[in-house]
Coordinates of C-alpha atoms and ligand atoms in Angstrom, one line a residue:
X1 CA 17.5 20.3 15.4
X2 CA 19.4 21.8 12.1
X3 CA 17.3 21.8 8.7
X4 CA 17.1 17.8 7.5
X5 CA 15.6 16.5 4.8
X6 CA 14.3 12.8 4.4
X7 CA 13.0 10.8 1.2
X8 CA 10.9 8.3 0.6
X9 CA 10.3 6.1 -2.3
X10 CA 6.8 4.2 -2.4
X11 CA 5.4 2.3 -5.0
X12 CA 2.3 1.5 -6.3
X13 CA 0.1 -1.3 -5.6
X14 CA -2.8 -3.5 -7.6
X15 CA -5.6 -4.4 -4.6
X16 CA -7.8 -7.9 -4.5
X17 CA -6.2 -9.6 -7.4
X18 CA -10.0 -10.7 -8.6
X19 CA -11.2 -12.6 -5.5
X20 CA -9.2 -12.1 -2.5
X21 CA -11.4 -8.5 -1.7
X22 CA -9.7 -6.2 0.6
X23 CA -7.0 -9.2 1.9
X24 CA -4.7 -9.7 -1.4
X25 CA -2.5 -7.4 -3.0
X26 CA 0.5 -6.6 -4.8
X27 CA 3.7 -4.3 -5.1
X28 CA 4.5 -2.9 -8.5
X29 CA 7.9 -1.1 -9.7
X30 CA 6.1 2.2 -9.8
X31 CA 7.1 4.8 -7.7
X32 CA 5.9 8.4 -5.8
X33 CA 9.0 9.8 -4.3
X34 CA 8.5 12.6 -1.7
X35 CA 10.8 15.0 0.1
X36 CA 10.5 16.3 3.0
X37 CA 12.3 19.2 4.5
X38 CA 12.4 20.4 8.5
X39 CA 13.3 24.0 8.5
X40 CA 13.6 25.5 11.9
X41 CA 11.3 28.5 12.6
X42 CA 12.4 32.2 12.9
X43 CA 10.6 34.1 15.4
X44 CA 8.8 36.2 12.6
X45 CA 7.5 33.1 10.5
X46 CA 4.3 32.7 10.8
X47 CA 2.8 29.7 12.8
X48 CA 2.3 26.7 10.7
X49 CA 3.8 26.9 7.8
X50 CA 3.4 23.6 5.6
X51 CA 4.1 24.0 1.2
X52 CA 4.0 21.8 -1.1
X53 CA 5.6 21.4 -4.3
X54 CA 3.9 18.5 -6.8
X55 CA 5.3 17.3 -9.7
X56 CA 3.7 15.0 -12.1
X57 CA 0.4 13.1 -11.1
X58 CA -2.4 15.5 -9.5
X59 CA 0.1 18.7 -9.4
X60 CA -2.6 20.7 -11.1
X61 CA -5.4 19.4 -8.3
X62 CA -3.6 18.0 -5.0
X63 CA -3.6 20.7 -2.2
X64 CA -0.3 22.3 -1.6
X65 CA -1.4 23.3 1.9
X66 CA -2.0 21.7 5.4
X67 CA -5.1 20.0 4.0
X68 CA -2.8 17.2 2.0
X69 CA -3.2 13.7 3.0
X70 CA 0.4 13.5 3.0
X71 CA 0.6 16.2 5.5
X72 CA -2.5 15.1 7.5
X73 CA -0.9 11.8 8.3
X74 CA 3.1 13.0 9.0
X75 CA 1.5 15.2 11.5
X76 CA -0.3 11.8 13.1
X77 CA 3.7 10.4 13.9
X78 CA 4.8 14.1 15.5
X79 CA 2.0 14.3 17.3
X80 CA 2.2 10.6 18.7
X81 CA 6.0 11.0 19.4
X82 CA 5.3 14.8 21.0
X83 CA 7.1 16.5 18.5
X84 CA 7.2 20.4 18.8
X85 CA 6.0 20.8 15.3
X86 CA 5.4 24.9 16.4
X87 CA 9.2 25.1 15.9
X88 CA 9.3 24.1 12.1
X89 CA 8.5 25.0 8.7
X90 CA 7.9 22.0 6.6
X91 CA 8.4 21.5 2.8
X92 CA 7.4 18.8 0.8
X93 CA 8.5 17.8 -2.6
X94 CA 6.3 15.2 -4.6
X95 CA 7.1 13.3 -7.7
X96 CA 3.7 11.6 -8.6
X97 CA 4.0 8.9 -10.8
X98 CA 0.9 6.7 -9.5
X99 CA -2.2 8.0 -11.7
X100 CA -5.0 9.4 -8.9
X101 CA -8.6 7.4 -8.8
X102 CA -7.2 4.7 -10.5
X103 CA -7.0 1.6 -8.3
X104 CA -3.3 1.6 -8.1
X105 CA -3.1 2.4 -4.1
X106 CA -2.4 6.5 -4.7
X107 CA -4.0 7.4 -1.8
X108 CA -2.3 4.8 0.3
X109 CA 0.9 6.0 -1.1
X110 CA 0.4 9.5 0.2
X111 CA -0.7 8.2 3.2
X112 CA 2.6 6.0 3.7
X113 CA 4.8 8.4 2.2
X114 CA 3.7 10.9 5.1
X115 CA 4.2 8.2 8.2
X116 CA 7.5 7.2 7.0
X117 CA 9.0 10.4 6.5
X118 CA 8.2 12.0 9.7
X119 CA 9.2 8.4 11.3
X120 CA 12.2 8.6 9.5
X121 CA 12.9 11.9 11.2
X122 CA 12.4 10.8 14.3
X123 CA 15.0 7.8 13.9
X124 CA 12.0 5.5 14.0
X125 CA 10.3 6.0 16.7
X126 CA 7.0 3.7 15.5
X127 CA 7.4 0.7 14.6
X128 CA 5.9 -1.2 11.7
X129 CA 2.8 -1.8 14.0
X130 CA 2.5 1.1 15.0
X131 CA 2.3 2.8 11.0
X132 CA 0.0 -0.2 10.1
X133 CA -2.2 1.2 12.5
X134 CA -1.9 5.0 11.4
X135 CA -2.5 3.8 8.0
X136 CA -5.4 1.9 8.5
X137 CA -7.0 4.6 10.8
X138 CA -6.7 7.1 7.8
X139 CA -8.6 4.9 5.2
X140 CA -5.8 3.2 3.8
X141 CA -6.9 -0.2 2.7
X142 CA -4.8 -3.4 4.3
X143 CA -4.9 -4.7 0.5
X144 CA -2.5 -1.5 -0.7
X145 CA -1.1 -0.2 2.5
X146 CA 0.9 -3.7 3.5
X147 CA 2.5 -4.1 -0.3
X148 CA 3.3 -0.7 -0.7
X149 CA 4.8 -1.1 2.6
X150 CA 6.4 -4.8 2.6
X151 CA 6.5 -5.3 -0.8
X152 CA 5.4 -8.5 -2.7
X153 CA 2.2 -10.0 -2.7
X154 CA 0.5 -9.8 0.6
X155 CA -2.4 -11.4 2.6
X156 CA -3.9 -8.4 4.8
X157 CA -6.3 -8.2 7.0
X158 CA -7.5 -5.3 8.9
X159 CA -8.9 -5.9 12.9
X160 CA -10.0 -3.9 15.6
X161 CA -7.7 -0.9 14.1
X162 CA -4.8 -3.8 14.1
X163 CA -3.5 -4.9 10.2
X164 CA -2.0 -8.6 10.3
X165 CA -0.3 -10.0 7.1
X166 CA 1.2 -12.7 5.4
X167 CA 4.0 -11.4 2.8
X168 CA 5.0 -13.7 0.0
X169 CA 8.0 -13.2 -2.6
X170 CA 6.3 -12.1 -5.7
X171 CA 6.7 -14.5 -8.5
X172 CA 9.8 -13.2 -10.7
X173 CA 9.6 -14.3 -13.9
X174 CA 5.7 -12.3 -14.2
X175 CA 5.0 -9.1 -15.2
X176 CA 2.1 -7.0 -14.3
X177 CA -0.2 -5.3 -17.3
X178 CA -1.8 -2.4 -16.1
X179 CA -4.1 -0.7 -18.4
X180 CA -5.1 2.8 -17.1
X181 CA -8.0 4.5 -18.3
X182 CA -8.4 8.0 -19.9
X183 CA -11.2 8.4 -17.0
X184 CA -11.1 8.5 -13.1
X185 CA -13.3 6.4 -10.9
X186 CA -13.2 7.0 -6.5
X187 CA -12.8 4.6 -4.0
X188 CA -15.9 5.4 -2.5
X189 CA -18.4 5.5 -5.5
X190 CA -17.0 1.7 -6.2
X191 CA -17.4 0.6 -2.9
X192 CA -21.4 2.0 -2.8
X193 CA -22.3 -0.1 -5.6
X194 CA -21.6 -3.6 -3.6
X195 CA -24.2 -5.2 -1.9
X196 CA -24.6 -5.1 2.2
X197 CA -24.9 -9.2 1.6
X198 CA -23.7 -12.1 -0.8
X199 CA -25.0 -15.9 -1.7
X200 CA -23.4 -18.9 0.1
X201 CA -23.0 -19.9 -3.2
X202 CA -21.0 -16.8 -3.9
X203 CA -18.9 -16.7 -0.8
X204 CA -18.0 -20.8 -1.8
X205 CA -16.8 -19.5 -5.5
X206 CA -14.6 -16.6 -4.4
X207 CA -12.9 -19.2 -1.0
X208 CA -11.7 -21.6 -3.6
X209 CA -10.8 -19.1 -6.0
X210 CA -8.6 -17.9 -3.6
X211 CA -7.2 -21.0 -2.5
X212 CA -6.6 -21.5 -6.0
X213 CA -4.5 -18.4 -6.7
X214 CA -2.5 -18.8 -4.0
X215 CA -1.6 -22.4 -4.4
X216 CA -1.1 -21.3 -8.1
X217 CA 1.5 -18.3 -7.5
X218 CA 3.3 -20.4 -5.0
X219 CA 3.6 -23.7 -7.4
X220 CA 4.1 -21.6 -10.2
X221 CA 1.4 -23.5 -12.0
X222 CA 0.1 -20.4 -14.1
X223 CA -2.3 -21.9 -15.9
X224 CA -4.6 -22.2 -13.1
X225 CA -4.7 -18.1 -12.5
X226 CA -7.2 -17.8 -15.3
X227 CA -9.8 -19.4 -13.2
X228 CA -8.4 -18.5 -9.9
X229 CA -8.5 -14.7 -10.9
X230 CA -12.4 -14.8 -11.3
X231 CA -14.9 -12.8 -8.8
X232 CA -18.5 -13.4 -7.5
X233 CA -18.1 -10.3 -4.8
X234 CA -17.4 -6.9 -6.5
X235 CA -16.3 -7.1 -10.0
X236 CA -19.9 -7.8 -11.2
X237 CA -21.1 -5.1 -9.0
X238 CA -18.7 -2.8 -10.4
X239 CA -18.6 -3.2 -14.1
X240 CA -21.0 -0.9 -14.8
X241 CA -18.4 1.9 -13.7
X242 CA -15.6 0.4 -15.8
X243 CA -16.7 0.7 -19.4
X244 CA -14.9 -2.0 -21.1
X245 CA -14.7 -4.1 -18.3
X246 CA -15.6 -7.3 -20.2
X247 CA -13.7 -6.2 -23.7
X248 CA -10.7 -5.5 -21.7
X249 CA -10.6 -9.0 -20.3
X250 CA -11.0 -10.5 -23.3
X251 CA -8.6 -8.7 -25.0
X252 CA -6.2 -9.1 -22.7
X253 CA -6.8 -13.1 -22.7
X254 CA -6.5 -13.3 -26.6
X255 CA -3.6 -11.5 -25.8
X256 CA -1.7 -14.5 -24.2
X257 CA -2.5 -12.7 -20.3
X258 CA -2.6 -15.6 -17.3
X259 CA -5.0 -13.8 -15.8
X260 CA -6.7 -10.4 -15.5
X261 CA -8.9 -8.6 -12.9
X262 CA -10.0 -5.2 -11.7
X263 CA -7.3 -3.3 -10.4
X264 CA -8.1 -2.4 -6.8
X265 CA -11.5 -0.3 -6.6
X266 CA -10.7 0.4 -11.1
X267 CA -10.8 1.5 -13.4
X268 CA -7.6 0.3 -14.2
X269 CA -7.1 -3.4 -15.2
X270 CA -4.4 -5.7 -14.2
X271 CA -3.1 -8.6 -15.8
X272 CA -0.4 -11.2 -14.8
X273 CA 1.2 -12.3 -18.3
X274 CA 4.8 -13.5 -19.2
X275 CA 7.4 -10.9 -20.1
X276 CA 7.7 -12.1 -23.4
X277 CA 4.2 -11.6 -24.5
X278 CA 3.4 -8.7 -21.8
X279 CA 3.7 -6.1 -25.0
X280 CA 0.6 -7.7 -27.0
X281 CA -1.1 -8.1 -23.8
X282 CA -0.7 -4.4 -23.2
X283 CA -1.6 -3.2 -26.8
X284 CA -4.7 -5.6 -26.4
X285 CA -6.3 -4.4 -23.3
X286 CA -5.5 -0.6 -24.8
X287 CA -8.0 -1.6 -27.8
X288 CA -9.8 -3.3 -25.6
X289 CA -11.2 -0.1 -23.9
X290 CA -10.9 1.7 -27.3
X291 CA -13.6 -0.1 -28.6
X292 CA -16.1 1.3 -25.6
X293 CA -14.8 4.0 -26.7
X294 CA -12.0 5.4 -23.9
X295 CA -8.2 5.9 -24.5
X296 CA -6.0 4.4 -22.3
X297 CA -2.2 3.6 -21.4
X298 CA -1.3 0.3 -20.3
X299 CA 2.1 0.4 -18.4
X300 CA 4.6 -3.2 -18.1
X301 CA 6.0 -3.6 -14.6
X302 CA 8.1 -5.7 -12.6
X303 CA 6.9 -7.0 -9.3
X304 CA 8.6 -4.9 -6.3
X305 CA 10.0 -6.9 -3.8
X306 CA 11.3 -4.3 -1.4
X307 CA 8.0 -2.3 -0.8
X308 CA 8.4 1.6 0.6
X309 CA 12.4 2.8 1.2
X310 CA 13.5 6.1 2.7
X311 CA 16.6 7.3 0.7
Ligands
LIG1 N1 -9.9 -3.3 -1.8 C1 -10.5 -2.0 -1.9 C2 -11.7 -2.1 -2.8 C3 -9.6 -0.9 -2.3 O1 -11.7 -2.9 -3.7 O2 -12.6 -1.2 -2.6 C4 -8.5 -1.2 -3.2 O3 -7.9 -0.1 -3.8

């Protein structure tokens, strides 16, 4: 095989949309673009050789060796389709736009970045199955993997190492707020703060709040998503990581949002608003975290309908 170089384009993704935990999520029209480049070996190169070069998001603290996640998971297609990878240098070229420990699906990004660009070097030789599987087995959640892959708003569940989804068209004429704090917050310190059991009570409010949102979204009756955005299973667990969880909501509220939630795991906080009042509901949410006392940078963003693409 001759040097090739593939690219992928894969965009970010807001997790749980308030209730649906781990099962609903979202595309948004932000993007990590990665190269990657097959270069085959000389005899005196040593064995191995995987670089990195990272631009933007996490270039100062992402490893630029074998140890990155994107890495890790290309080398889980070669290795299931047999590829010699002792022949080959690799290079990769990153462009990071997703912020890292945020809640906007970075992490399954990388991961889904890696899968596609080796798969695209093979011509495909996994199916969408078979990378729903490989994403799931490396930690990426069903609620970020599917959208970032499929696009639109997705219904996910993860089985038995098997992901099954529902896709639905993203509602066009909303926007998605994302307010983005100063400060970092891991998947894993989020999730150790939930409990190991919930309240009937509790299960009841987050089923029909579900229901709700999705009925919502798909009559386009907005002013439901208010109450249909609202969480009995993590976001009370998990407010005391997000400094200005409650301000934020507020804000973005009296800012004319249709409804706001944590934004996957957090910190980040997402809002559904129209795009003619989406500016005020991003300068809102931006004072509210202010005033506990962290910067942040909301970002206004379409809904992506397409999900990853290899250029
Ligand atoms: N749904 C997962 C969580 C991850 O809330 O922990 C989303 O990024």
């Amino acid at each position: 095989m001759m040097q090739r170089k593939i690219k992928v384009k894969v965009p970010a993704t807001s997790g749980n949309l308030g209730p649906g935990f781990d099962v609903l999520g979202i595309a948004l029209s932000l993007y990590n673009e990665l190269e990657m480049t097959l270069i085959p070996k000389n005899k005196k190169d040593r064995a191995g050789s995987v670089e990195f070069k990272i631009f933007g998001e996490g270039k100062d603290s992402l490893p630029r060796d074998e140890k990155n996640i994107i890495w890790q998971s290309a080398k889980k297609v070669f290795n299931r389709a047999r590829f010699p990878l002792e022949k080959y240098n690799f290079k990769f070229q990153s462009l990071n736009r997703i912020p890292l420990s945020r809640g906007l699906g970075s992490s399954s990004a990388a991961i889904l970045g890696g899968l596609l660009a080796a798969n695209a070097l093979l011509v495909n030789a996994l199916d969408e199955r078979d990378i729903l599987s490989l994403a799931s087995e490396s930690e990426g959640h069903p609620d970020n993997v599917v959208p970032a892959l499929v696009g639109g708003l997705t219904v996910a569940e993860n089985g038995n190492k098997k992901i099954s989804y529902i896709r639905l068209d993203p509602p066009g004429d909303l926007r998605a707020v994302v307010c983005v704090p100063e400060y970092e917050l891991s998947t894993v310190k989020a999730r150790s703060v939930l409990p190991k059991a919930v309240s009937f009570q509790d299960a009841l409010f987050n089923i029909k709040r579900v229901s709700r949102f999705l009925s919502a979204i798909q009559s386009k009756n907005y002013e439901h998503l208010r109450e249909a955005m609202e969480d009995k299973l993590h976001q009370p667990y998990r407010k005391k990581l997000v400094p200005g969880f409650d301000r934020v909501l507020e804000k973005g509220y009296q800012g004319g949002a249709l409804g706001v939630a944590l934004s996957g795991a957090g910190p980040s906080i997402f809002a559904f608003a129209k795009e003619n009042n989406s500016a005020k509901v991003a300068r809102n949410m931006e004072k509210g975290f202010l005033s506990a006392g962290y910067r942040s940078k909301s970002l206004v963003l379409e809904l992506n309908k397409k999900g990853s693409i290899v250029i």
